Coordinates of N, CA and C in Angstrom, one line a residue:
M13 N 123.6 107.1 82.0 CA 123.0 106.7 83.2 C 121.5 106.8 83.2
V14 N 120.9 107.8 82.7 CA 119.5 107.9 82.6 C 119.0 107.1 81.4
K15 N 118.1 106.2 81.6 CA 117.6 105.4 80.5 C 116.4 106.0 79.8
S16 N 115.4 106.4 80.6 CA 114.2 107.0 80.1 C 113.5 107.8 81.2
S17 N 112.6 108.7 80.8 CA 111.9 109.5 81.7 C 110.5 109.9 81.1
F18 N 109.6 110.2 82.0 CA 108.3 110.6 81.6 C 107.6 111.4 82.7
M19 N 106.7 112.3 82.4 CA 105.9 113.0 83.3 C 104.6 112.2 83.6
M20 N 104.2 112.3 84.9 CA 102.9 111.6 85.3 C 102.3 112.6 86.3
G21 N 101.5 113.5 85.7 CA 100.9 114.6 86.5 C 101.9 115.5 87.1
P22 N 101.9 115.7 88.4 CA 103.0 116.6 89.0 C 104.3 115.9 89.3
K23 N 104.4 114.6 88.9 CA 105.6 113.8 89.1 C 106.4 113.6 87.9
L24 N 107.7 113.5 88.0 CA 108.6 113.1 87.0 C 109.2 111.8 87.4
V25 N 109.1 110.8 86.5 CA 109.6 109.5 86.8 C 110.8 109.2 85.9
V26 N 111.9 108.9 86.4 CA 113.2 108.7 85.7 C 113.7 107.3 86.0
F27 N 114.0 106.6 84.9 CA 114.6 105.2 85.0 C 116.1 105.4 84.8
V28 N 116.9 104.8 85.7 CA 118.3 105.0 85.5 C 119.0 103.6 85.4
K29 N 120.2 103.6 84.8 CA 121.0 102.4 84.7 C 121.7 102.2 86.1
G30 N 121.7 101.0 86.6 CA 122.3 100.7 87.9 C 121.3 100.7 89.0
N31 N 121.9 100.6 90.2 CA 121.0 100.5 91.4 C 121.4 101.5 92.5
D32 N 122.5 102.2 92.3 CA 123.0 103.1 93.3 C 122.2 104.5 93.2
L33 N 121.0 104.5 93.7 CA 120.1 105.6 93.5 C 120.4 106.8 94.3
E34 N 121.2 106.6 95.4 CA 121.5 107.8 96.3 C 122.8 108.4 96.0
S35 N 123.5 108.1 94.9 CA 124.7 108.7 94.7 C 124.6 110.1 94.1
P36 N 125.5 111.0 94.4 CA 125.4 112.4 93.9 C 125.4 112.4 92.3
Q37 N 126.0 111.5 91.7 CA 126.1 111.5 90.2 C 124.7 111.2 89.7
V38 N 123.9 110.3 90.3 CA 122.6 110.0 89.8 C 121.7 111.2 90.1
F39 N 121.8 111.8 91.2 CA 121.0 113.0 91.5 C 121.3 114.1 90.6
N40 N 122.5 114.4 90.2 CA 122.9 115.4 89.3 C 122.3 115.2 87.9
E41 N 122.4 113.9 87.4 CA 121.9 113.6 86.1 C 120.4 113.7 86.0
V42 N 119.8 113.2 87.1 CA 118.3 113.3 87.1 C 117.8 114.8 87.2
R43 N 118.5 115.6 88.0 CA 118.2 117.0 88.1 C 118.4 117.7 86.8
N44 N 119.4 117.3 86.0 CA 119.7 117.9 84.7 C 118.5 117.6 83.7
V45 N 118.0 116.3 83.8 CA 116.9 115.9 83.0 C 115.7 116.7 83.4
A46 N 115.4 116.9 84.7 CA 114.2 117.6 85.2 C 114.2 119.0 84.7
Y47 N 115.3 119.7 84.8 CA 115.4 121.1 84.4 C 115.7 121.3 82.9
G48 N 116.6 120.5 82.4 CA 117.0 120.7 81.0 C 115.9 120.2 80.0
Q49 N 115.5 119.0 80.2 CA 114.5 118.4 79.2 C 113.1 118.8 79.5
Y50 N 112.7 119.0 80.8 CA 111.3 119.3 81.1 C 111.1 120.7 81.6
G51 N 112.2 121.4 81.9 CA 112.2 122.8 82.2 C 111.3 123.3 83.4
G52 N 111.2 122.5 84.4 CA 110.4 122.9 85.5 C 110.6 122.2 86.8
K53 N 109.8 122.6 87.8 CA 109.9 122.0 89.1 C 108.7 121.0 89.2
F54 N 109.0 120.0 90.0 CA 108.0 118.9 90.2 C 107.7 118.7 91.7
A55 N 106.5 118.3 92.0 CA 106.2 118.0 93.4 C 107.0 116.8 93.9
E56 N 107.2 115.9 93.0 CA 108.0 114.7 93.3 C 108.8 114.3 92.1
L57 N 110.0 113.8 92.4 CA 110.9 113.2 91.3 C 111.1 111.8 91.8
V58 N 110.6 110.8 91.0 CA 110.8 109.4 91.3 C 111.9 108.8 90.5
V59 N 112.9 108.2 91.1 CA 114.0 107.6 90.4 C 113.9 106.1 90.6
V60 N 113.9 105.3 89.5 CA 113.7 103.9 89.6 C 115.0 103.3 89.0
G61 N 115.6 102.3 89.8 CA 116.8 101.6 89.3 C 116.5 100.4 88.6
E62 N 117.5 99.7 88.1 CA 117.3 98.5 87.3 C 116.7 97.3 88.1
D63 N 116.9 97.3 89.4 CA 116.3 96.2 90.2 C 114.9 96.6 90.7
Q64 N 114.3 97.6 90.1 CA 113.0 98.1 90.5 C 112.9 98.8 91.8
S65 N 114.1 99.1 92.4 CA 114.1 99.9 93.7 C 113.9 101.3 93.2
S66 N 113.4 102.1 94.2 CA 113.1 103.5 93.8 C 113.4 104.4 95.0
I67 N 113.6 105.7 94.7 CA 113.8 106.7 95.7 C 113.0 107.9 95.2
I68 N 112.4 108.7 96.1 CA 111.6 109.8 95.8 C 112.2 111.1 96.4
F69 N 112.5 112.1 95.5 CA 112.9 113.4 96.0 C 111.7 114.3 95.9
K70 N 111.4 115.0 97.0 CA 110.3 115.9 97.0 C 110.8 117.4 96.9
G71 N 110.0 118.2 96.2 CA 110.2 119.6 96.1 C 111.4 119.9 95.2
I72 N 111.6 119.2 94.1 CA 112.7 119.4 93.2 C 112.3 120.5 92.3

C-alpha cells in the first residue's frame, strides 16, 4: 500500500497506492512507516494518493 516516502524538514511525505486516504488501514501503514522506518514524531505527516489527493495528519 505504501509506495514511497521521504522526509522534508519536520514533515514526512508518504505516497500510497489507491485513493482511500482516510481508511484505518492506510493510517496504520503510514504510522508504521513513520515510527518503524524513520523512528520519530513529525509535526506533519502528509499522505498522497495516486490521484494526487492528499491528507495531512498533524502531531503524529
